[in-house]
Amino acid sequence: DQQVKQNSPSLSVQEGRISILNCDYTNSMFDYFLWYKKYPAEGPTFLISISSIKDKNEDGRFTVFLNKSAKHLSLHIVPSQPGDSAVYFCAATATGTSYGKLTFGQGTILTVHP
Amino acid sequence: KAGVTQTPRYLIKTRGQQVTLSCSPISGHRSVSWYQQTPGQGLQFLFEYFSETQRNKGNFPGRFSGRQFSNSRSEMNVSTLELGDSALYLCASSSQGTETQYFGPGTRLLVL
């Protein structure tokens, strides 16, 4: 049972344009969500997170939106840069009860063309 | 602050052997989680330790075990290795009261 899903395996975007990566979840207990960026043979790098008490969080070029009723979150990258090309994972957890367990989606490969 | 470190970075073993991987968390972080990443299954949670106690365990066989020391460093052990154990093993640490985990570079294990 895949509780966190990233339905787009890949996304291709032109440099300077917006990249939108999507993530859906099914577990109603999840109340904290994170996005990670990963290069091959490296560990994931934390990008941005959002708590379920908010519907938007911004950090520089990265903005995460949360739609609790739809159980959907998205990561917007504006403007996209070639260095953003990587695999992006969304992750979810239930605060106070998951004890160190993040549940990850399968990842989306983002390619930003110059 | 130094990031999460993992040793060794690469490892080749044969079926039936056992292996021990090491993880040093960010200074001050007391929670250490371990994950397995494979092409087919993605990132799967193995277990989590906090103050030398295992608080959570994923759906992996008993061949996968771990421990945490008083300085928060952690080790995971896989006994009787199988070909399917070939994967990238990642550890992550977090500070008390937060859910954000910071990952190490991983250990790439190849079982022949």
PDB file of C-alpha atoms in Angstrom:
ATOM      1  CA  ASP A   1       0.000   0.000   0.000  1.00  0.00           C
ATOM      2  CA  GLN A   2       1.766   3.114  -1.258  1.00  0.00           C
ATOM      3  CA  GLN A   3       0.731   5.883   1.118  1.00  0.00           C
ATOM      4  CA  VAL A   4       2.705   8.609  -0.672  1.00  0.00           C
ATOM      5  CA  LYS A   5       2.594   8.794  -4.451  1.00  0.00           C
ATOM      6  CA  GLN A   6       4.389  10.876  -7.005  1.00  0.00           C
ATOM      7  CA  ASN A   7       2.559  10.040 -10.193  1.00  0.00           C
ATOM      8  CA  SER A   8       4.937  11.773 -12.590  1.00  0.00           C
ATOM      9  CA  PRO A   9       8.176   9.796 -12.966  1.00  0.00           C
ATOM     10  CA  SER A  10       9.788  12.662 -14.846  1.00  0.00           C
ATOM     11  CA  LEU A  11       9.405  16.345 -15.698  1.00  0.00           C
ATOM     12  CA  SER A  12      11.263  18.414 -18.263  1.00  0.00           C
ATOM     13  CA  VAL A  13      11.361  22.220 -17.984  1.00  0.00           C
ATOM     14  CA  GLN A  14      13.142  25.073 -19.706  1.00  0.00           C
ATOM     15  CA  GLU A  15      15.572  27.184 -17.685  1.00  0.00           C
ATOM     16  CA  GLY A  16      13.862  30.208 -16.166  1.00  0.00           C
ATOM     17  CA  ARG A  17      10.394  28.656 -16.244  1.00  0.00           C
ATOM     18  CA  ILE A  18       8.437  27.225 -13.337  1.00  0.00           C
ATOM     19  CA  SER A  19       8.792  23.593 -12.270  1.00  0.00           C
ATOM     20  CA  ILE A  20       5.804  22.058 -10.491  1.00  0.00           C
ATOM     21  CA  LEU A  21       6.233  18.699  -8.803  1.00  0.00           C
ATOM     22  CA  ASN A  22       3.212  16.949  -7.355  1.00  0.00           C
ATOM     23  CA  CYS A  23       2.623  14.491  -4.550  1.00  0.00           C
ATOM     24  CA  ASP A  24      -0.486  12.761  -3.186  1.00  0.00           C
ATOM     25  CA  TYR A  25      -0.958  10.949   0.090  1.00  0.00           C
ATOM     26  CA  THR A  26      -3.613   8.662   1.501  1.00  0.00           C
ATOM     27  CA  ASN A  27      -2.864   8.438   5.230  1.00  0.00           C
ATOM     28  CA  SER A  28      -4.980  10.973   7.155  1.00  0.00           C
ATOM     29  CA  MET A  29      -2.559  10.794  10.076  1.00  0.00           C
ATOM     30  CA  PHE A  30       0.203  12.492   8.081  1.00  0.00           C
ATOM     31  CA  ASP A  31       0.555  16.078   9.238  1.00  0.00           C
ATOM     32  CA  TYR A  32       4.104  17.050   8.280  1.00  0.00           C
ATOM     33  CA  PHE A  33       5.485  16.960   4.774  1.00  0.00           C
ATOM     34  CA  LEU A  34       8.951  17.409   3.349  1.00  0.00           C
ATOM     35  CA  TRP A  35      10.654  17.682  -0.018  1.00  0.00           C
ATOM     36  CA  TYR A  36      14.109  16.333  -0.683  1.00  0.00           C
ATOM     37  CA  LYS A  37      16.410  16.614  -3.666  1.00  0.00           C
ATOM     38  CA  LYS A  38      18.708  13.751  -4.547  1.00  0.00           C
ATOM     39  CA  TYR A  39      21.605  13.270  -6.916  1.00  0.00           C
ATOM     40  CA  PRO A  40      22.718   9.749  -7.912  1.00  0.00           C
ATOM     41  CA  ALA A  41      24.882   7.968  -5.326  1.00  0.00           C
ATOM     42  CA  GLU A  42      24.299  10.739  -2.759  1.00  0.00           C
ATOM     43  CA  GLY A  43      21.978  11.095   0.175  1.00  0.00           C
ATOM     44  CA  PRO A  44      18.812  13.193  -0.112  1.00  0.00           C
ATOM     45  CA  THR A  45      19.181  16.892   0.662  1.00  0.00           C
ATOM     46  CA  PHE A  46      16.388  18.578   2.601  1.00  0.00           C
ATOM     47  CA  LEU A  47      14.725  21.401   0.671  1.00  0.00           C
ATOM     48  CA  ILE A  48      11.582  22.586   2.397  1.00  0.00           C
ATOM     49  CA  SER A  49       8.830  21.347   4.662  1.00  0.00           C
ATOM     50  CA  ILE A  50       5.280  22.231   5.630  1.00  0.00           C
ATOM     51  CA  SER A  51       3.071  21.473   8.582  1.00  0.00           C
ATOM     52  CA  SER A  52      -0.608  20.699   8.105  1.00  0.00           C
ATOM     53  CA  ILE A  53      -1.537  23.850  10.007  1.00  0.00           C
ATOM     54  CA  LYS A  54      -0.304  25.862   7.022  1.00  0.00           C
ATOM     55  CA  ASP A  55      -1.192  25.727   3.348  1.00  0.00           C
ATOM     56  CA  LYS A  56       1.917  27.379   1.961  1.00  0.00           C
ATOM     57  CA  ASN A  57       5.578  27.723   2.851  1.00  0.00           C
ATOM     58  CA  GLU A  58       8.233  29.618   0.924  1.00  0.00           C
ATOM     59  CA  ASP A  59      12.001  29.520   0.973  1.00  0.00           C
ATOM     60  CA  GLY A  60      13.706  31.453  -1.776  1.00  0.00           C
ATOM     61  CA  ARG A  61      12.905  29.904  -5.137  1.00  0.00           C
ATOM     62  CA  PHE A  62      11.040  27.008  -3.501  1.00  0.00           C
ATOM     63  CA  THR A  63       7.391  27.097  -2.427  1.00  0.00           C
ATOM     64  CA  VAL A  64       5.392  24.160  -1.131  1.00  0.00           C
ATOM     65  CA  PHE A  65       1.593  24.170  -1.234  1.00  0.00           C
ATOM     66  CA  LEU A  66      -0.580  21.833   0.806  1.00  0.00           C
ATOM     67  CA  ASN A  67      -4.211  21.011   0.054  1.00  0.00           C
ATOM     68  CA  LYS A  68      -5.362  18.927   3.004  1.00  0.00           C
ATOM     69  CA  SER A  69      -8.843  18.219   1.695  1.00  0.00           C
ATOM     70  CA  ALA A  70      -7.388  16.778  -1.502  1.00  0.00           C
ATOM     71  CA  LYS A  71      -4.464  15.169   0.308  1.00  0.00           C
ATOM     72  CA  HIS A  72      -2.184  16.804  -2.217  1.00  0.00           C
ATOM     73  CA  LEU A  73       1.001  18.821  -2.057  1.00  0.00           C
ATOM     74  CA  SER A  74       3.130  20.448  -4.677  1.00  0.00           C
ATOM     75  CA  LEU A  75       6.587  21.959  -4.911  1.00  0.00           C
ATOM     76  CA  HIS A  76       7.079  25.007  -7.112  1.00  0.00           C
ATOM     77  CA  ILE A  77      10.553  26.042  -8.220  1.00  0.00           C
ATOM     78  CA  VAL A  78      10.764  29.524  -9.734  1.00  0.00           C
ATOM     79  CA  PRO A  79      12.843  30.224 -11.728  1.00  0.00           C
ATOM     80  CA  SER A  80      14.164  26.801 -12.588  1.00  0.00           C
ATOM     81  CA  GLN A  81      17.908  26.445 -13.089  1.00  0.00           C
ATOM     82  CA  PRO A  82      19.953  23.663 -14.723  1.00  0.00           C
ATOM     83  CA  GLY A  83      21.465  22.887 -11.301  1.00  0.00           C
ATOM     84  CA  ASP A  84      17.983  21.942 -10.119  1.00  0.00           C
ATOM     85  CA  SER A  85      18.126  18.833 -12.296  1.00  0.00           C
ATOM     86  CA  ALA A  86      17.865  15.923  -9.849  1.00  0.00           C
ATOM     87  CA  VAL A  87      15.367  13.460  -8.402  1.00  0.00           C
ATOM     88  CA  TYR A  88      12.828  15.056  -6.078  1.00  0.00           C
ATOM     89  CA  PHE A  89      11.167  13.065  -3.325  1.00  0.00           C
ATOM     90  CA  CYS A  90       8.238  14.073  -1.213  1.00  0.00           C
ATOM     91  CA  ALA A  91       7.957  12.530   2.231  1.00  0.00           C
ATOM     92  CA  ALA A  92       5.335  12.501   4.944  1.00  0.00           C
ATOM     93  CA  THR A  93       5.143  11.712   8.624  1.00  0.00           C
ATOM     94  CA  ALA A  94       2.744  11.834  11.565  1.00  0.00           C
ATOM     95  CA  THR A  95       4.268  14.088  14.216  1.00  0.00           C
ATOM     96  CA  GLY A  96       4.679  12.582  17.638  1.00  0.00           C
ATOM     97  CA  THR A  97       3.766   9.055  16.572  1.00  0.00           C
ATOM     98  CA  SER A  98       5.968   8.096  13.628  1.00  0.00           C
ATOM     99  CA  TYR A  99       9.160   7.979  15.676  1.00  0.00           C
ATOM    100  CA  GLY A 100      11.664   8.755  12.993  1.00  0.00           C
ATOM    101  CA  LYS A 101       9.796   7.198  10.091  1.00  0.00           C
ATOM    102  CA  LEU A 102       9.412   9.208   6.921  1.00  0.00           C
ATOM    103  CA  THR A 103       7.273   7.662   4.187  1.00  0.00           C
ATOM    104  CA  PHE A 104       8.606   8.572   0.755  1.00  0.00           C
ATOM    105  CA  GLY A 105       7.109   8.801  -2.685  1.00  0.00           C
ATOM    106  CA  GLN A 106       8.840   7.111  -5.600  1.00  0.00           C
ATOM    107  CA  GLY A 107      10.453  10.319  -6.806  1.00  0.00           C
ATOM    108  CA  THR A 108      10.232  12.576  -9.857  1.00  0.00           C
ATOM    109  CA  ILE A 109      13.233  13.146 -12.122  1.00  0.00           C
ATOM    110  CA  LEU A 110      13.418  16.847 -12.934  1.00  0.00           C
ATOM    111  CA  THR A 111      15.451  17.928 -15.939  1.00  0.00           C
ATOM    112  CA  VAL A 112      15.982  21.650 -16.503  1.00  0.00           C
ATOM    113  CA  HIS A 113      17.240  22.449 -20.006  1.00  0.00           C
ATOM    114  CA  PRO A 114      19.449  25.518 -20.607  1.00  0.00           C
TER     115      PRO A 114
ATOM    116  CA  LYS B   1      28.286  21.855  12.005  1.00  0.00           C
ATOM    117  CA  ALA B   2      29.492  18.759  10.247  1.00  0.00           C
ATOM    118  CA  GLY B   3      26.829  16.781   8.462  1.00  0.00           C
ATOM    119  CA  VAL B   4      25.858  13.160   8.841  1.00  0.00           C
ATOM    120  CA  THR B   5      28.707  10.836   7.994  1.00  0.00           C
ATOM    121  CA  GLN B   6      28.527   7.206   6.975  1.00  0.00           C
ATOM    122  CA  THR B   7      31.249   4.603   6.630  1.00  0.00           C
ATOM    123  CA  PRO B   8      32.166   2.821   4.540  1.00  0.00           C
ATOM    124  CA  ARG B   9      30.898   4.473   1.373  1.00  0.00           C
ATOM    125  CA  TYR B  10      31.135   1.342  -0.738  1.00  0.00           C
ATOM    126  CA  LEU B  11      31.135  -2.305   0.170  1.00  0.00           C
ATOM    127  CA  ILE B  12      31.170  -5.565  -1.758  1.00  0.00           C
ATOM    128  CA  LYS B  13      30.172  -8.763   0.013  1.00  0.00           C
ATOM    129  CA  THR B  14      29.166 -12.269  -1.005  1.00  0.00           C
ATOM    130  CA  ARG B  15      25.966 -14.104  -0.179  1.00  0.00           C
ATOM    131  CA  GLY B  16      25.847 -15.495   3.341  1.00  0.00           C
ATOM    132  CA  GLN B  17      28.278 -12.968   4.790  1.00  0.00           C
ATOM    133  CA  GLN B  18      27.326 -10.282   7.267  1.00  0.00           C
ATOM    134  CA  VAL B  19      28.009  -6.567   7.161  1.00  0.00           C
ATOM    135  CA  THR B  20      28.103  -3.663   9.616  1.00  0.00           C
ATOM    136  CA  LEU B  21      27.504  -0.087   8.528  1.00  0.00           C
ATOM    137  CA  SER B  22      28.246   2.948  10.652  1.00  0.00           C
ATOM    138  CA  CYS B  23      26.581   6.337  10.954  1.00  0.00           C
ATOM    139  CA  SER B  24      27.611   9.451  12.888  1.00  0.00           C
ATOM    140  CA  PRO B  25      24.769  11.951  13.267  1.00  0.00           C
ATOM    141  CA  ILE B  26      24.963  15.720  13.299  1.00  0.00           C
ATOM    142  CA  SER B  27      26.315  16.917  16.626  1.00  0.00           C
ATOM    143  CA  GLY B  28      23.480  17.252  19.120  1.00  0.00           C
ATOM    144  CA  HIS B  29      21.070  15.054  17.176  1.00  0.00           C
ATOM    145  CA  ARG B  30      19.895  12.091  19.207  1.00  0.00           C
ATOM    146  CA  SER B  31      17.566  10.437  16.695  1.00  0.00           C
ATOM    147  CA  VAL B  32      19.027   8.278  13.956  1.00  0.00           C
ATOM    148  CA  SER B  33      16.905   6.610  11.275  1.00  0.00           C
ATOM    149  CA  TRP B  34      18.032   4.099   8.674  1.00  0.00           C
ATOM    150  CA  TYR B  35      16.616   3.612   5.178  1.00  0.00           C
ATOM    151  CA  GLN B  36      17.209   1.246   2.293  1.00  0.00           C
ATOM    152  CA  GLN B  37      16.980   2.560  -1.250  1.00  0.00           C
ATOM    153  CA  THR B  38      16.551   0.186  -4.182  1.00  0.00           C
ATOM    154  CA  PRO B  39      15.392   0.911  -7.734  1.00  0.00           C
ATOM    155  CA  GLY B  40      12.274  -1.212  -7.310  1.00  0.00           C
ATOM    156  CA  GLN B  41      11.152  -0.285  -3.790  1.00  0.00           C
ATOM    157  CA  GLY B  42      12.376   3.275  -3.434  1.00  0.00           C
ATOM    158  CA  LEU B  43      13.291   4.582   0.017  1.00  0.00           C
ATOM    159  CA  GLN B  44      12.122   2.193   2.708  1.00  0.00           C
ATOM    160  CA  PHE B  45      12.341   2.817   6.459  1.00  0.00           C
ATOM    161  CA  LEU B  46      14.383   0.249   8.380  1.00  0.00           C
ATOM    162  CA  PHE B  47      14.405   1.476  11.997  1.00  0.00           C
ATOM    163  CA  GLU B  48      14.964   4.444  14.262  1.00  0.00           C
ATOM    164  CA  TYR B  49      16.991   4.857  17.426  1.00  0.00           C
ATOM    165  CA  PHE B  50      16.759   7.536  20.076  1.00  0.00           C
ATOM    166  CA  SER B  51      18.900   7.591  23.198  1.00  0.00           C
ATOM    167  CA  GLU B  52      20.130   4.053  22.527  1.00  0.00           C
ATOM    168  CA  THR B  53      16.579   2.681  22.243  1.00  0.00           C
ATOM    169  CA  GLN B  54      14.897   1.404  19.113  1.00  0.00           C
ATOM    170  CA  ARG B  55      11.596   3.270  18.935  1.00  0.00           C
ATOM    171  CA  ASN B  56      10.355   2.160  15.545  1.00  0.00           C
ATOM    172  CA  LYS B  57      10.992  -0.604  13.066  1.00  0.00           C
ATOM    173  CA  GLY B  58      10.022  -1.040   9.436  1.00  0.00           C
ATOM    174  CA  ASN B  59       8.907  -4.169   7.663  1.00  0.00           C
ATOM    175  CA  PHE B  60      12.243  -5.900   7.217  1.00  0.00           C
ATOM    176  CA  PRO B  61      13.339  -9.382   8.297  1.00  0.00           C
ATOM    177  CA  GLY B  62      15.210  -9.973  11.531  1.00  0.00           C
ATOM    178  CA  ARG B  63      18.479 -10.236   9.586  1.00  0.00           C
ATOM    179  CA  PHE B  64      18.471  -6.434   9.703  1.00  0.00           C
ATOM    180  CA  SER B  65      19.392  -5.079  13.103  1.00  0.00           C
ATOM    181  CA  GLY B  66      20.886  -1.972  14.584  1.00  0.00           C
ATOM    182  CA  ARG B  67      22.071  -0.275  17.694  1.00  0.00           C
ATOM    183  CA  GLN B  68      22.914   3.154  18.982  1.00  0.00           C
ATOM    184  CA  PHE B  69      25.701   4.165  21.305  1.00  0.00           C
ATOM    185  CA  SER B  70      25.716   6.718  24.106  1.00  0.00           C
ATOM    186  CA  ASN B  71      27.316   9.305  21.782  1.00  0.00           C
ATOM    187  CA  SER B  72      24.356   8.827  19.363  1.00  0.00           C
ATOM    188  CA  ARG B  73      26.480   7.079  16.740  1.00  0.00           C
ATOM    189  CA  SER B  74      24.612   4.178  15.218  1.00  0.00           C
ATOM    190  CA  GLU B  75      25.404   0.956  13.452  1.00  0.00           C
ATOM    191  CA  MET B  76      23.260  -1.351  11.398  1.00  0.00           C
ATOM    192  CA  ASN B  77      24.036  -4.984  10.758  1.00  0.00           C
ATOM    193  CA  VAL B  78      22.784  -7.294   8.066  1.00  0.00           C
ATOM    194  CA  SER B  79      23.435 -10.987   8.592  1.00  0.00           C
ATOM    195  CA  THR B  80      23.289 -13.807   6.060  1.00  0.00           C
ATOM    196  CA  LEU B  81      23.373 -11.437   3.113  1.00  0.00           C
ATOM    197  CA  GLU B  82      21.164 -12.107   0.108  1.00  0.00           C
ATOM    198  CA  LEU B  83      21.493 -10.770  -3.432  1.00  0.00           C
ATOM    199  CA  GLY B  84      18.400  -8.648  -2.836  1.00  0.00           C
ATOM    200  CA  ASP B  85      20.155  -6.771  -0.045  1.00  0.00           C
ATOM    201  CA  SER B  86      22.188  -4.891  -2.646  1.00  0.00           C
ATOM    202  CA  ALA B  87      21.121  -1.298  -2.128  1.00  0.00           C
ATOM    203  CA  LEU B  88      22.059   2.164  -0.978  1.00  0.00           C
ATOM    204  CA  TYR B  89      21.754   2.327   2.804  1.00  0.00           C
ATOM    205  CA  LEU B  90      21.077   5.776   4.155  1.00  0.00           C
ATOM    206  CA  CYS B  91      21.055   7.079   7.656  1.00  0.00           C
ATOM    207  CA  ALA B  92      19.504  10.331   8.759  1.00  0.00           C
ATOM    208  CA  SER B  93      19.536  12.278  11.975  1.00  0.00           C
ATOM    209  CA  SER B  94      17.179  14.773  13.517  1.00  0.00           C
ATOM    210  CA  SER B  95      17.088  16.886  16.632  1.00  0.00           C
ATOM    211  CA  GLN B  96      14.603  16.282  19.398  1.00  0.00           C
ATOM    212  CA  GLY B  97      11.200  17.795  18.789  1.00  0.00           C
ATOM    213  CA  THR B  98      11.606  18.131  15.021  1.00  0.00           C
ATOM    214  CA  GLU B  99      10.619  15.871  12.166  1.00  0.00           C
ATOM    215  CA  THR B 100      13.125  17.128   9.605  1.00  0.00           C
ATOM    216  CA  GLN B 101      15.786  14.542   8.928  1.00  0.00           C
ATOM    217  CA  TYR B 102      19.205  15.217   7.470  1.00  0.00           C
ATOM    218  CA  PHE B 103      20.746  12.441   5.464  1.00  0.00           C
ATOM    219  CA  GLY B 104      24.247  11.146   5.108  1.00  0.00           C
ATOM    220  CA  PRO B 105      25.812  10.240   1.760  1.00  0.00           C
ATOM    221  CA  GLY B 106      24.900   6.574   2.114  1.00  0.00           C
ATOM    222  CA  THR B 107      26.713   3.268   1.911  1.00  0.00           C
ATOM    223  CA  ARG B 108      26.451   1.445  -1.400  1.00  0.00           C
ATOM    224  CA  LEU B 109      26.329  -2.307  -0.675  1.00  0.00           C
ATOM    225  CA  LEU B 110      26.759  -4.826  -3.464  1.00  0.00           C
ATOM    226  CA  VAL B 111      26.114  -8.481  -2.675  1.00  0.00           C
ATOM    227  CA  LEU B 112      27.558 -10.995  -5.143  1.00  0.00           C
TER     228      LEU B 112
END
